[in-house]
XYZ file of C-alpha atoms in Angstrom:
764
model
C 1.466 8.427 -19.105
C -0.161 9.465 -15.859
C -0.356 13.081 -14.818
C -1.128 14.057 -11.256
C -2.306 17.640 -11.094
C -2.271 19.116 -7.569
C -5.202 21.348 -6.859
C -5.935 23.528 -3.869
C -4.026 24.665 -0.811
C -2.197 21.985 1.189
C -0.796 23.993 4.059
C 1.776 26.702 4.512
C 4.522 27.354 1.969
C 7.079 25.273 3.840
C 5.005 22.177 3.142
C 6.072 22.346 -0.487
C 9.748 21.673 0.168
C 11.618 18.616 1.343
C 10.767 17.997 4.979
C 7.240 19.390 4.719
C 4.247 17.407 5.950
C 2.433 17.396 2.619
C -0.504 15.039 2.091
C -0.174 12.530 -0.702
C -1.001 13.968 -4.106
C -2.681 10.734 -5.159
C -4.756 10.437 -1.986
C -7.831 12.302 -3.185
C -7.860 10.445 -6.484
C -7.798 7.126 -4.669
C -10.522 7.843 -2.160
C -12.835 9.377 -4.773
C -12.329 6.649 -7.381
C -10.369 8.855 -9.743
C -7.293 6.606 -9.742
C -7.396 3.977 -12.490
C -5.667 0.733 -11.551
C -4.188 -1.789 -13.994
C -7.184 -4.104 -14.230
C -9.529 -1.131 -14.637
C -7.882 0.206 -17.794
C -10.560 0.676 -20.486
C -9.374 -1.462 -23.390
C -11.713 -2.251 -26.276
C -12.381 -5.824 -27.418
C -11.198 -7.612 -24.301
C -11.162 -11.356 -23.908
C -10.793 -12.900 -20.457
C -8.376 -15.593 -19.309
C -8.778 -17.804 -16.230
C -6.106 -20.116 -14.848
C -6.630 -23.816 -14.099
C -4.431 -24.935 -11.213
C -3.121 -28.347 -10.226
C -4.739 -30.284 -7.399
C -1.668 -32.275 -6.410
C 1.648 -31.127 -5.006
C 4.019 -33.448 -6.856
C 3.891 -35.648 -9.929
C 2.755 -34.977 -13.452
C -0.320 -34.384 -15.558
C -1.255 -37.700 -17.124
C -4.032 -36.361 -19.307
C -6.092 -33.270 -20.061
C -9.578 -33.450 -21.574
C -10.563 -30.015 -22.860
C -13.524 -31.081 -24.967
C -16.253 -29.846 -22.636
C -14.423 -26.584 -21.992
C -13.904 -25.889 -25.691
C -17.592 -26.487 -26.365
C -18.736 -24.142 -23.598
C -20.414 -20.847 -24.603
C -18.059 -17.986 -25.405
C -14.836 -19.988 -25.190
C -12.176 -18.745 -27.596
C -9.250 -20.958 -26.636
C -8.058 -23.510 -24.098
C -4.322 -23.393 -23.438
C -2.548 -26.532 -22.200
C 1.066 -27.564 -21.638
C 0.991 -29.211 -25.061
C 0.799 -25.817 -26.761
C 4.288 -24.443 -27.444
C 4.080 -20.710 -26.771
C 7.558 -20.107 -28.181
C 8.882 -18.379 -25.064
C 12.448 -18.372 -23.747
C 13.615 -18.117 -20.137
C 14.379 -14.526 -19.143
C 17.195 -13.136 -17.031
C 17.025 -13.203 -13.269
C 16.969 -10.005 -11.214
C 20.710 -9.572 -11.656
C 20.769 -9.978 -15.434
C 21.924 -13.617 -15.536
C 20.232 -15.595 -18.317
C 20.657 -19.227 -19.382
C 21.287 -19.886 -23.058
C 18.505 -21.239 -25.282
C 16.265 -22.477 -22.481
C 12.542 -22.665 -23.340
C 10.076 -21.219 -20.858
C 6.798 -23.078 -20.350
C 4.428 -21.202 -18.024
C 2.061 -24.202 -18.253
C 3.709 -27.533 -17.475
C 2.834 -31.192 -17.124
C 5.470 -31.586 -14.410
C 3.901 -30.627 -11.083
C 6.013 -29.048 -8.337
C 3.317 -27.655 -6.031
C -0.416 -27.669 -5.454
C -1.902 -24.672 -7.240
C 0.568 -24.646 -10.120
C -0.927 -23.363 -13.372
C -1.495 -26.283 -15.768
C -4.045 -24.796 -18.178
C -5.929 -21.614 -18.990
C -9.246 -20.837 -20.632
C -9.902 -17.683 -22.659
C -13.477 -16.597 -23.343
C -15.553 -13.576 -24.279
C -16.522 -12.860 -20.671
C -15.004 -13.531 -17.274
C -18.024 -15.579 -16.265
C -17.764 -17.785 -19.353
C -14.042 -18.317 -18.824
C -14.549 -19.143 -15.139
C -17.253 -21.703 -15.873
C -15.295 -23.297 -18.718
C -12.192 -23.582 -16.514
C -14.218 -25.842 -14.222
C -14.911 -28.120 -17.191
C -11.249 -28.852 -17.926
C -10.740 -32.469 -16.787
C -7.232 -33.332 -15.620
C -5.860 -36.686 -14.515
C -2.622 -36.941 -12.569
C 0.156 -39.346 -11.751
C 0.849 -38.266 -8.196
C 4.337 -38.388 -6.739
C 5.551 -38.164 -3.164
C 5.193 -34.606 -1.933
C 7.171 -32.884 0.805
C 4.659 -30.263 1.879
C 6.525 -28.242 4.511
C 9.488 -28.146 6.873
C 7.726 -30.436 9.356
C 7.064 -33.162 6.777
C 8.525 -36.458 8.080
C 10.082 -37.073 4.653
C 11.807 -33.715 4.429
C 15.399 -33.876 3.230
C 18.595 -32.382 4.561
C 19.183 -28.677 4.211
C 21.418 -27.489 1.397
C 24.038 -25.219 2.991
C 24.553 -21.816 1.424
C 28.238 -21.264 2.013
C 28.128 -17.801 0.460
C 25.788 -16.666 3.240
C 27.840 -18.075 6.118
C 29.416 -15.484 8.420
C 32.002 -16.129 11.117
C 34.852 -14.609 13.071
C 36.722 -15.665 16.185
C 35.997 -19.082 17.710
C 32.303 -18.940 18.488
C 31.842 -22.535 19.680
C 34.747 -22.399 22.127
C 33.733 -18.977 23.445
C 30.179 -20.190 23.924
C 31.332 -23.189 25.950
C 33.436 -20.935 28.179
C 30.735 -18.282 28.725
C 29.432 -17.754 32.242
C 25.858 -17.367 31.008
C 24.364 -19.245 28.068
C 20.916 -19.236 26.509
C 19.756 -21.239 23.509
C 16.460 -21.645 21.697
C 14.840 -22.540 18.409
C 12.707 -19.842 16.795
C 10.209 -20.515 14.026
C 8.250 -18.374 11.603
C 5.524 -19.773 9.298
C 4.702 -19.080 5.680
C 3.315 -15.605 5.254
C 1.592 -13.996 2.291
C 1.439 -10.502 0.797
C -2.375 -10.264 0.474
C -2.196 -6.793 -1.051
C -5.573 -5.120 -1.330
C -5.233 -4.877 -5.117
C -5.309 -8.312 -6.775
C -2.592 -9.316 -9.200
C -3.290 -9.535 -12.889
C -2.823 -7.742 -16.192
C -4.310 -6.670 -19.480
C -2.113 -7.383 -22.516
C -2.428 -5.915 -26.005
C -0.277 -6.461 -29.104
C 0.155 -4.113 -32.035
C 2.386 -6.021 -34.420
C 5.539 -6.714 -32.421
C 4.734 -3.961 -29.908
C 3.401 -5.211 -26.568
C 1.576 -3.037 -24.039
C 0.890 -4.491 -20.607
C -1.245 -2.793 -17.985
C -0.076 -4.476 -14.798
C 0.604 -3.372 -11.210
C 4.372 -3.100 -11.130
C 6.982 -2.150 -8.585
C 9.533 -2.031 -11.395
C 8.230 -1.069 -14.827
C 11.616 -1.245 -16.537
C 12.634 -4.570 -15.022
C 9.304 -6.176 -15.909
C 9.487 -4.784 -19.461
C 12.871 -6.482 -19.819
C 11.400 -9.826 -18.725
C 8.506 -9.689 -21.186
C 10.879 -8.627 -23.952
C 13.230 -11.536 -23.294
C 10.387 -14.040 -23.173
C 9.415 -13.042 -26.702
C 12.833 -12.156 -28.103
C 11.923 -8.490 -28.520
C 13.922 -5.310 -28.026
C 13.062 -3.975 -24.587
C 11.745 -0.741 -26.134
C 9.024 -2.816 -27.848
C 7.423 -3.554 -24.477
C 5.559 -0.950 -22.470
C 4.498 -1.585 -18.876
C 1.878 0.873 -17.621
C 1.331 1.068 -13.864
C 0.243 4.508 -12.623
C -1.323 3.277 -9.372
C -0.704 0.180 -7.265
C -2.821 -1.097 -4.407
C 0.049 -2.457 -2.340
C 2.854 -4.759 -3.358
C 5.205 -5.444 -0.419
C 7.621 -7.151 -2.823
C 5.098 -9.262 -4.757
C 4.757 -6.961 -7.773
C 8.403 -6.442 -8.676
C 8.633 -9.153 -11.319
C 6.634 -10.801 -14.086
C 5.126 -14.199 -13.326
C 3.943 -17.221 -15.298
C 0.378 -15.907 -15.446
C 1.697 -12.818 -17.252
C 3.264 -15.070 -19.875
C -0.046 -16.910 -20.273
C -2.038 -13.705 -20.756
C 0.396 -12.093 -23.188
C 0.712 -15.317 -25.197
C -3.074 -15.638 -25.382
C -3.366 -12.049 -26.600
C -0.798 -12.695 -29.323
C -2.432 -15.947 -30.431
C -5.924 -14.439 -30.556
C -4.915 -11.088 -32.006
C -6.954 -9.221 -29.396
C -6.343 -7.862 -25.892
C -6.656 -10.311 -23.005
C -7.260 -9.622 -19.335
C -6.218 -12.116 -16.665
C -7.156 -11.360 -13.058
C -5.596 -13.639 -10.455
C -8.356 -14.694 -8.066
C -7.683 -14.154 -4.372
C -7.484 -17.903 -3.709
C -5.055 -18.302 -6.617
C -2.777 -15.541 -5.327
C -1.498 -17.821 -2.565
C 0.260 -19.981 -5.170
C 0.502 -17.820 -8.323
C 3.576 -16.255 -6.690
C 5.512 -16.876 -3.494
C 5.176 -15.270 -0.095
C 7.632 -15.298 2.803
C 9.160 -18.726 3.313
C 8.815 -20.566 6.601
C 12.019 -20.469 8.679
C 13.642 -22.321 11.551
C 16.686 -21.080 13.422
C 18.604 -22.029 16.512
C 20.497 -19.290 18.334
C 22.838 -19.672 21.261
C 24.193 -16.628 23.095
C 27.096 -16.685 25.506
C 27.786 -13.773 27.847
C 29.733 -12.904 30.961
C 28.030 -12.206 34.258
C 27.652 -8.532 33.328
C 25.744 -9.390 30.170
C 28.556 -8.636 27.711
C 28.228 -10.949 24.749
C 31.127 -13.367 24.271
C 29.671 -15.506 21.501
C 26.752 -15.877 19.086
C 26.178 -19.206 17.346
C 23.310 -19.389 14.893
C 22.102 -22.003 12.435
C 18.980 -21.516 10.328
C 17.050 -22.858 7.364
C 14.207 -21.655 5.204
C 11.981 -23.588 2.863
C 12.317 -23.177 -0.877
C 10.813 -24.761 -3.973
C 11.996 -28.017 -5.497
C 12.682 -26.236 -8.802
C 14.273 -22.936 -7.714
C 16.062 -21.447 -4.715
C 15.084 -18.379 -2.720
C 16.752 -17.840 0.677
C 14.810 -16.165 3.481
C 18.118 -15.521 5.205
C 17.815 -16.076 8.954
C 21.293 -14.649 9.584
C 20.779 -11.448 7.606
C 20.693 -9.095 10.602
C 22.429 -11.160 13.280
C 26.010 -10.082 12.443
C 25.131 -6.385 12.558
C 23.278 -5.736 15.754
C 25.677 -6.215 18.658
C 29.375 -6.107 19.447
C 30.705 -9.645 19.909
C 34.230 -11.022 19.425
C 33.184 -14.535 18.435
C 30.463 -15.174 15.906
C 29.168 -17.953 13.682
C 25.974 -17.932 11.603
C 24.935 -20.095 8.700
C 21.832 -20.598 6.636
C 20.552 -23.429 4.457
C 17.645 -24.258 2.194
C 15.170 -27.117 2.463
C 13.325 -28.020 -0.729
C 9.589 -28.624 -0.387
C 6.697 -28.754 -2.835
C 5.741 -25.093 -2.826
C 5.817 -22.215 -5.253
C 9.228 -20.582 -5.071
C 9.082 -18.063 -2.187
C 9.532 -14.366 -2.817
C 10.416 -11.079 -1.200
C 7.930 -9.898 1.436
C 8.575 -6.662 3.324
C 12.095 -6.808 4.805
C 13.025 -10.299 3.559
C 15.717 -11.919 5.670
C 16.015 -9.083 8.174
C 12.523 -9.832 9.481
C 12.941 -13.472 10.609
C 16.582 -12.873 11.476
C 15.724 -10.280 14.096
C 12.872 -12.413 15.436
C 15.348 -15.018 16.591
C 18.090 -12.672 17.767
C 15.885 -10.173 19.608
C 13.946 -12.905 21.408
C 17.245 -14.524 22.402
C 18.511 -11.183 23.703
C 15.417 -10.947 25.874
C 16.093 -14.426 27.223
C 19.662 -13.366 27.985
C 18.373 -10.314 29.830
C 16.369 -12.548 32.163
C 19.239 -15.022 32.550
C 21.532 -12.202 33.699
C 18.926 -10.149 35.572
C 19.665 -7.088 33.432
C 17.032 -4.782 31.998
C 16.521 -5.634 28.279
C 17.271 -2.063 27.164
C 20.369 -1.861 29.342
C 21.567 -5.207 27.991
C 21.363 -3.885 24.438
C 23.248 -0.731 25.384
C 26.006 -2.741 27.064
C 26.487 -4.621 23.805
C 26.160 -1.612 21.522
C 28.274 -1.942 18.368
C 30.217 1.249 17.705
C 31.108 0.025 14.192
C 29.920 -2.752 11.893
C 31.087 -5.995 13.552
C 30.932 -7.909 10.256
C 32.724 -5.575 7.841
C 34.734 -3.648 10.415
C 33.689 -0.409 8.734
C 32.399 2.613 10.651
C 28.694 3.313 10.510
C 27.657 6.134 8.234
C 25.081 7.088 10.857
C 23.736 4.857 13.584
C 21.428 6.432 16.118
C 20.108 3.224 17.626
C 21.238 4.344 21.063
C 19.126 7.496 20.656
C 16.204 5.405 19.403
C 16.324 3.273 22.550
C 16.589 6.357 24.754
C 13.877 8.488 23.163
C 11.563 5.579 22.458
C 11.946 4.274 25.990
C 11.271 7.680 27.524
C 8.146 8.214 25.435
C 6.921 4.724 26.301
C 7.664 5.041 30.019
C 10.066 2.091 30.040
C 11.816 3.072 33.321
C 8.548 2.243 35.151
C 8.710 -1.388 33.964
C 9.251 -4.102 36.554
C 11.612 -6.887 35.513
C 9.745 -9.897 36.862
C 7.245 -11.695 34.611
C 3.579 -11.628 35.691
C 4.301 -8.631 37.935
C 2.076 -6.106 36.113
C -1.664 -6.497 35.752
C -4.983 -4.715 35.332
C -7.635 -6.882 36.961
C -7.741 -10.211 35.113
C -5.502 -8.866 32.345
C -1.785 -9.504 32.589
C 0.298 -6.571 31.346
C 3.574 -7.087 29.545
C 6.143 -4.658 28.186
C 8.625 -5.766 25.554
C 11.379 -4.199 23.482
C 13.258 -5.218 20.340
C 15.514 -3.532 17.807
C 15.676 -3.802 14.052
C 17.660 -2.785 11.006
C 17.495 -2.641 7.235
C 20.383 -1.973 4.832
C 20.808 1.088 2.658
C 20.826 -0.101 -0.947
C 21.896 2.457 -3.526
C 20.843 2.464 -7.153
C 20.879 4.804 -10.127
C 17.816 6.331 -11.757
C 17.023 9.096 -14.205
C 14.452 11.859 -14.442
C 13.264 14.485 -16.848
C 12.313 18.003 -15.788
C 10.192 20.083 -18.132
C 9.483 23.774 -17.424
C 6.436 24.821 -19.434
C 5.441 28.175 -20.889
C 2.780 28.724 -18.225
C 5.356 28.355 -15.443
C 4.302 24.868 -14.399
C 6.837 22.073 -14.056
C 6.638 18.427 -15.129
C 8.603 15.741 -13.301
C 8.824 12.631 -15.479
C 10.126 9.175 -14.543
C 9.242 5.522 -14.959
C 9.438 5.119 -11.162
C 6.298 3.937 -9.411
C 4.142 4.856 -6.451
C 2.517 1.933 -4.650
C 1.384 4.066 -1.740
C 4.721 5.137 -0.302
C 4.418 8.683 -1.668
C 6.680 8.895 -4.732
C 4.403 11.389 -6.493
C 4.499 13.695 -3.500
C 8.171 13.645 -2.540
C 9.236 14.159 -6.168
C 6.984 17.203 -6.419
C 8.515 18.515 -3.191
C 12.039 17.892 -4.481
C 11.430 19.726 -7.741
C 9.573 22.573 -6.034
C 12.422 23.161 -3.611
C 15.157 23.148 -6.250
C 13.269 25.199 -8.827
C 11.799 27.664 -6.373
C 8.207 27.141 -7.499
C 5.094 26.491 -5.430
C 4.427 22.757 -5.190
C 0.975 23.372 -6.685
C 2.732 24.176 -9.974
C 4.456 20.778 -10.158
C 2.900 17.822 -12.003
C 4.420 14.361 -11.681
C 4.291 11.658 -14.367
C 5.123 8.123 -13.183
C 4.485 4.439 -13.707
C 5.357 3.816 -17.355
C 8.371 1.965 -18.717
C 8.473 4.310 -21.721
C 9.490 7.132 -19.365
C 13.031 7.765 -18.050
C 14.548 4.794 -16.251
C 14.196 4.032 -12.571
C 15.250 1.284 -10.218
C 12.907 -1.137 -8.497
C 10.610 0.033 -5.715
C 12.031 -2.588 -3.402
C 14.770 -2.868 -0.841
C 13.666 0.561 0.415
C 15.903 2.120 -2.240
C 13.590 3.945 -4.651
C 13.093 7.177 -2.692
C 16.818 7.771 -2.270
C 17.539 6.915 -5.898
C 14.780 8.847 -7.641
C 14.890 11.984 -5.469
C 18.598 12.134 -6.299
C 17.858 11.969 -10.017
C 15.087 14.591 -9.790
C 17.304 16.863 -7.690
C 20.077 16.613 -10.277
C 17.765 17.226 -13.238
C 15.948 20.083 -11.505
C 19.249 21.730 -10.552
C 20.391 21.543 -14.166
C 17.060 22.951 -15.366
C 17.275 25.833 -12.894
C 20.821 26.642 -13.984
C 19.843 26.522 -17.652
C 16.851 28.791 -17.017
C 19.065 31.331 -15.230
C 21.651 31.231 -18.031
C 18.955 31.826 -20.635
C 17.603 34.728 -18.590
C 21.039 36.316 -18.339
C 22.313 35.644 -21.857
C 19.452 35.270 -24.339
C 19.041 38.369 -26.465
C 15.265 38.335 -25.984
C 15.493 38.200 -22.187
C 14.519 41.341 -20.201
C 17.422 40.508 -17.854
C 19.961 40.653 -20.710
C 20.827 44.331 -20.355
C 20.430 44.718 -16.590
C 24.061 43.913 -15.869
C 23.044 41.148 -13.474
C 25.419 38.193 -13.217
C 23.164 36.019 -11.103
C 19.458 35.623 -10.351
C 17.370 34.262 -7.520
C 14.605 31.776 -8.296
C 11.881 31.707 -5.641
C 8.103 31.743 -5.413
C 7.942 30.950 -9.112
C 9.850 34.117 -10.055
C 13.331 35.067 -11.224
C 14.675 38.197 -9.577
C 17.837 40.266 -9.464
C 19.124 39.921 -5.887
C 18.886 43.585 -4.949
C 16.110 45.865 -3.776
C 13.944 47.088 -6.616
C 15.644 44.814 -9.122
C 13.769 43.351 -12.061
C 11.543 40.398 -11.201
C 9.620 38.220 -13.622
C 7.517 35.134 -13.173
C 8.791 32.015 -14.934
C 5.814 32.220 -17.280
C 6.640 35.841 -18.167
C 10.251 34.937 -18.882
C 9.275 31.937 -21.024
C 6.948 34.181 -23.046
C 9.685 36.771 -23.525
C 12.064 34.061 -24.675
C 9.477 32.598 -27.024
C 9.951 29.173 -25.460
C 7.208 26.542 -25.188
C 9.278 24.551 -22.743
C 12.698 23.930 -21.317
C 13.560 20.247 -20.941
C 16.444 18.646 -19.062
C 17.126 14.934 -18.535
C 19.694 13.681 -16.035
C 20.672 10.415 -14.371
C 22.784 9.445 -11.386
C 24.955 6.846 -13.095
C 28.672 7.286 -12.346
C 30.587 8.969 -15.148
C 32.272 5.750 -16.190
C 28.945 3.946 -16.593
C 27.233 6.339 -18.976
C 26.008 4.829 -22.240
C 23.082 2.896 -23.750
C 24.109 -0.521 -22.405
C 24.847 0.866 -18.948
C 21.531 2.677 -18.886
C 19.633 -0.463 -19.852
C 21.428 -2.549 -17.228
C 20.916 0.050 -14.513
C 17.190 0.384 -15.108
C 16.318 -3.246 -15.905
C 18.505 -5.363 -13.606
C 19.734 -5.202 -10.046
C 23.303 -5.885 -11.085
C 24.471 -2.312 -10.516
C 22.878 -1.870 -7.092
C 25.402 -1.104 -4.361
C 25.114 -2.809 -0.992
C 25.381 -1.194 2.441
C 29.149 -1.688 2.712
C 30.114 -0.904 -0.900
C 31.941 2.277 0.161
C 33.946 3.395 3.150
C 30.990 3.109 5.533
C 28.357 0.620 6.614
C 24.945 2.145 5.979
C 21.676 0.986 7.531
C 18.392 2.225 8.931
C 17.668 1.387 12.566
C 14.688 1.136 14.891
C 13.652 0.327 18.435
C 10.115 -0.888 19.219
C 8.456 -0.695 22.636
C 5.230 -2.663 22.986
C 2.601 -3.166 25.664
C 0.393 -6.260 25.506
C -2.602 -7.287 27.547
C -3.165 -11.020 28.006
C -6.478 -12.286 29.312
C -5.553 -14.552 32.225
C -8.548 -16.819 31.717
C -8.734 -17.152 27.938
C -5.141 -16.557 26.848
C -6.071 -13.946 24.256
C -3.402 -11.368 23.447
C -4.011 -7.779 22.453
C -1.409 -5.161 21.689
C -2.372 -2.149 23.796
C 0.114 0.446 22.536
C 3.319 0.789 20.546
C 6.076 3.401 20.636
C 8.779 3.052 17.995
C 11.792 5.243 17.300
C 13.572 5.249 13.928
C 16.862 6.367 12.468
C 16.172 6.665 8.733
C 18.353 9.668 8.053
C 16.735 12.802 6.651
C 12.980 12.450 6.342
C 11.717 13.845 3.041
C 8.101 14.039 4.198
C 7.414 13.203 7.866
C 3.707 12.589 7.309
C 4.407 9.956 4.660
C 7.337 8.382 6.509
C 5.261 8.029 9.658
C 2.566 6.333 7.612
C 5.132 3.877 6.236
C 6.458 3.117 9.706
C 2.962 2.564 11.088
C 2.150 0.326 8.137
C 5.189 -1.815 8.877
C 4.293 -1.992 12.568
C 0.740 -3.050 11.718
C 2.059 -5.816 9.472
C 4.362 -6.837 12.319
C 1.400 -7.121 14.682
C -0.300 -9.387 12.158
C 2.863 -11.447 11.830
C 3.193 -11.853 15.593
C -0.396 -12.756 16.436
C -2.352 -13.765 13.347
C -0.650 -14.740 10.107
C 0.137 -18.343 9.229
C -0.149 -20.280 5.990
C -1.730 -23.644 6.790
C -1.014 -26.553 4.444
C -3.072 -29.732 4.032
C -0.604 -32.515 4.856
C -2.386 -34.895 2.452
C -1.978 -32.899 -0.760
C 0.031 -29.743 -0.101
C -2.921 -27.411 -0.641
C -2.930 -24.065 1.136
C -6.043 -24.473 3.241
C -6.575 -20.867 4.328
C -6.204 -19.297 0.871
C -8.720 -16.519 1.468
C -9.101 -13.396 3.575
C -11.631 -15.100 5.840
C -9.164 -17.712 7.050
C -5.754 -16.149 6.425
C -5.891 -13.590 9.194
C -4.370 -10.136 8.820
C -4.576 -7.274 11.271
C -7.671 -5.073 10.963
C -8.535 -1.757 12.596
C -9.893 -3.593 15.637
C -6.491 -5.200 16.235
C -4.457 -2.001 16.104
C -3.716 0.167 19.159
C -2.375 3.719 19.303
C 1.031 3.791 17.582
C 3.527 6.569 18.278
C 6.480 6.887 15.935
C 9.538 9.054 16.525
C 12.336 10.063 14.182
C 15.792 10.314 15.733
C 17.715 10.316 12.454
C 20.062 12.928 11.044
C 20.889 13.483 7.355
C 23.296 10.873 6.006
C 25.111 12.262 2.981
C 26.755 8.894 2.292
C 23.422 7.116 1.970
C 21.749 9.284 -0.674
C 21.888 12.642 -2.417
C 19.378 14.208 -0.053
C 20.552 12.377 3.073
C 17.690 9.947 3.563
C 17.911 6.243 4.348
C 15.319 3.516 3.714
C 11.928 3.961 5.384
C 9.492 1.428 3.940
C 10.749 -1.891 5.319
C 12.546 -1.179 8.581
C 9.200 -0.553 10.313
C 8.264 -4.249 10.405
C 11.693 -5.444 11.545
C 11.664 -6.188 15.268
C 7.928 -5.812 15.876
C 7.226 -9.535 16.256
C 10.003 -10.154 18.814
C 8.982 -7.052 20.773
C 5.478 -8.517 21.047
C 6.809 -11.982 21.912
C 9.016 -10.459 24.609
C 6.063 -8.503 25.991
C 3.974 -11.690 26.090
C 6.704 -13.391 28.124
C 6.845 -10.430 30.497
C 3.074 -10.648 30.920
C 2.741 -14.414 31.294
C 6.119 -15.942 32.075
C 5.655 -18.239 29.079
C 8.153 -18.011 26.230
C 6.620 -18.574 22.785
C 9.313 -19.094 20.167
C 7.171 -19.945 17.165
C 4.878 -17.516 15.396
C 2.068 -16.671 15.459
C 1.450 -16.393 19.203
C -1.982 -17.965 19.633
C -3.979 -18.775 22.725
C -3.342 -22.549 22.558
C 0.386 -21.809 22.866
C -0.248 -19.818 26.033
C -2.818 -21.940 27.827
C-alpha cells in the first residue's frame, strides 16, 4: 500500500476543493527520488531474467542450443519453448475466454521479428544479459509480410461491425457541386514511455505478488490469476507510481508470464526489465493506417456526402483495429455517409492502444480533407466547420449531452488571432521563413465505468482515501484528495491517498479517459456517506458532546463539526473522535447500479471492460471536444518545419483541477507535434526488424521542438457524463493536432502532405 502524505501549504483554502489549481501531491516525491517505481522495489534474493528475441519475422525455430548459456557463470535456468509452463489463455479485456487453451509465452512458431523465443535467468542482470547472447537459435524462415506497403500484402479483412452508413453516400457524392478526395496515411508509432516496462515477481505458496507498472491493477491481477488457475484474490499487483503508459501498461504481456513462471520454478523472486530496444516488439504500438476520404459539398460548402474507406495493419495471429472511421461519423452534419474499416495482417506484434486509439488517425484524414474542401470552395476553414456544425449526433441521432465545439472554435480562434489569417497559401512570411496557420477539431468519447473507494476518518482528524486506482501522472492522487476534502469539509493537507494496489477497493482501467470520472464518483459517494455517518454519530451517540444540545443538524467545515448558529458548540473532528472513543470511522461505497451489486458483479466490474458504458448508452451522446490552432514556420530553402505556437480550446466538462488538466492537454499536444513531424517506425524490408528501435533513432518531441502552448477550457459541467460533471481529459488533447499542423504546412507552402510524418524530403 502506498501512502501519500501532503506536507506544507499549497495555496489558498480554495485550492483544496474541486476546481482548485493544486499541484500534484506526488510531484515532490518524483523530482526528489522519493517515489519508488515497480522495478526499484527492494526485494531480497532477486534473480534476473533476460529475453531472447527472434531474428526473423516469419517461420519457426528449427533448433535451440542452450549449452553455452547454461554453462555461463551465474546462470540458474534457460527457458525455451520446449518447457511447458502449465499456463492457460486468459480472458480478453471484455471477459471472453476460450476453453482449455494452453498459453505459451515462448513459442517455436514465429509471427514477427523480436518475438520472445527464450529467456535466461541468472544471479545478476549482467550475467543473464551475457548468457542470453550465447543462446544459439536456428530458424526455418517463411515468407514475411512486413508492412502495409509489402508487395505481397493480402486483401483487407472487412470489419462489418465497424461499418457506418446512412443515406446514399456514393450517389450524393457524384451529384455534389464540389468534390475533394485524398488518401491519408499514418505510420507505426510507439509509446516510448520514460519508465521501461518490466516486473518483479514473487511467490509465497500459491500467492503471487507482482510489482509492475500498471494502468489497471485489478484487470492485470485477473490475467495473472487465469494464467495460473488461481483465485483472483491470490494475485496482488502493486503499482504506486508509473512513469507514463499511454495505453501500453493496461494489460499483462508474455514477458510477465515468463518472469512469473521463472519465479515459481526457481522458488525465488525474479526481475525482468524489458530493454528499450525490446520494448518496440514486446508489446504493440499504434498500427499504421491508410484511409481514403471523399467529401462532396454544395457551392456554399455544406456537406452533401462523406465516403471513407480505411485499413490498419494487425498481426497475423490476433486482430486489433486502429479504427480510421472512429470519429468521422460524429464531427459534421451530413445527410449521406458511408465509412468502413478493414484489417490487413502483417508480421508484427499485435498492435495496441496508444493515446486516443482510432480517434487519432480518424481525425487526421477527416480534418485534412475538410481543409482541402475549404480551399476548393474558397471558404475560411473555421467558417466551413461552423457551416457544417452538427447540432446532434449524426450517427445515433441522439442529442449531445454538452457540445461546446462552436465555443472552442470561437474562443480559440480569437486567442490565436485567426481573423488576421489570409486564405491564400504562401501569402504569409517572415524573411525566408514561410508562415502557415492551420486549424483542426477533435473529439473523444465519454466512457463510463464503475469503481469503489474506501474512506477512513482517523482519530487524529486525518482522512484516508483508499482505492486500487492508479496514477500514471494524470493526477489521481491529487483530485481524489480534493474530492474528499470538499465533501468532508477538511483541509486537503489532512487527506492521505492510498492507490496502486489490486488488494485495495476495485477500480476501472486508467484508459479511455474514464478513470477520473469513475473514481471521483466513487470517492464522492463514500465521502458523503462517511460525512453523514459522522454527523449521525455526533447527534445520537450517548458519548457525543452534541447529544444534549438539541441540534438536529451540524455543519462540517475546516475540519470541525459545528451547530449552525452563532455561539453554538464546535468541535474538531479529532476532538469528536476522542469523545466517542473511536479509533476510526470507515465507509466503503461503489458506483455499481443497484441491480449489479454482488461479488460476481464486483469482480466483473473491476477486472473486465464488459460493464463499461459507451458514449451513447443513455439518452444522450457524450464526448469531449477540442479545436487546435497552429502556426508553423517553414524554412523556404531547407524545407524544415517548426511549430511556432499553439492555441487549443477544449470542452471537457467540469475541470476538477485546471492545473492538472492543462498539463494533460499540453502533453497530448506535444505528442501530436511528435506524431506530425517526427515519429515513424521504420521496418527493414528484408527481415521485418524495427530498425529505429531506440530513442536515438525513433524521434520524439523534446523541449527544443515545443513552442508556447496556450490551452483554454470552454466546457461546462455535464451531469450526464459523470457524478461531478467532468468529461475525459487525457486523450482528447492529441486528437486533431497532426491535421492542424499538416493544414498549417499547406497554408505556408502550398504543398499538401497527406502521409505522416511531415519531413523535409516531402516538402522539397
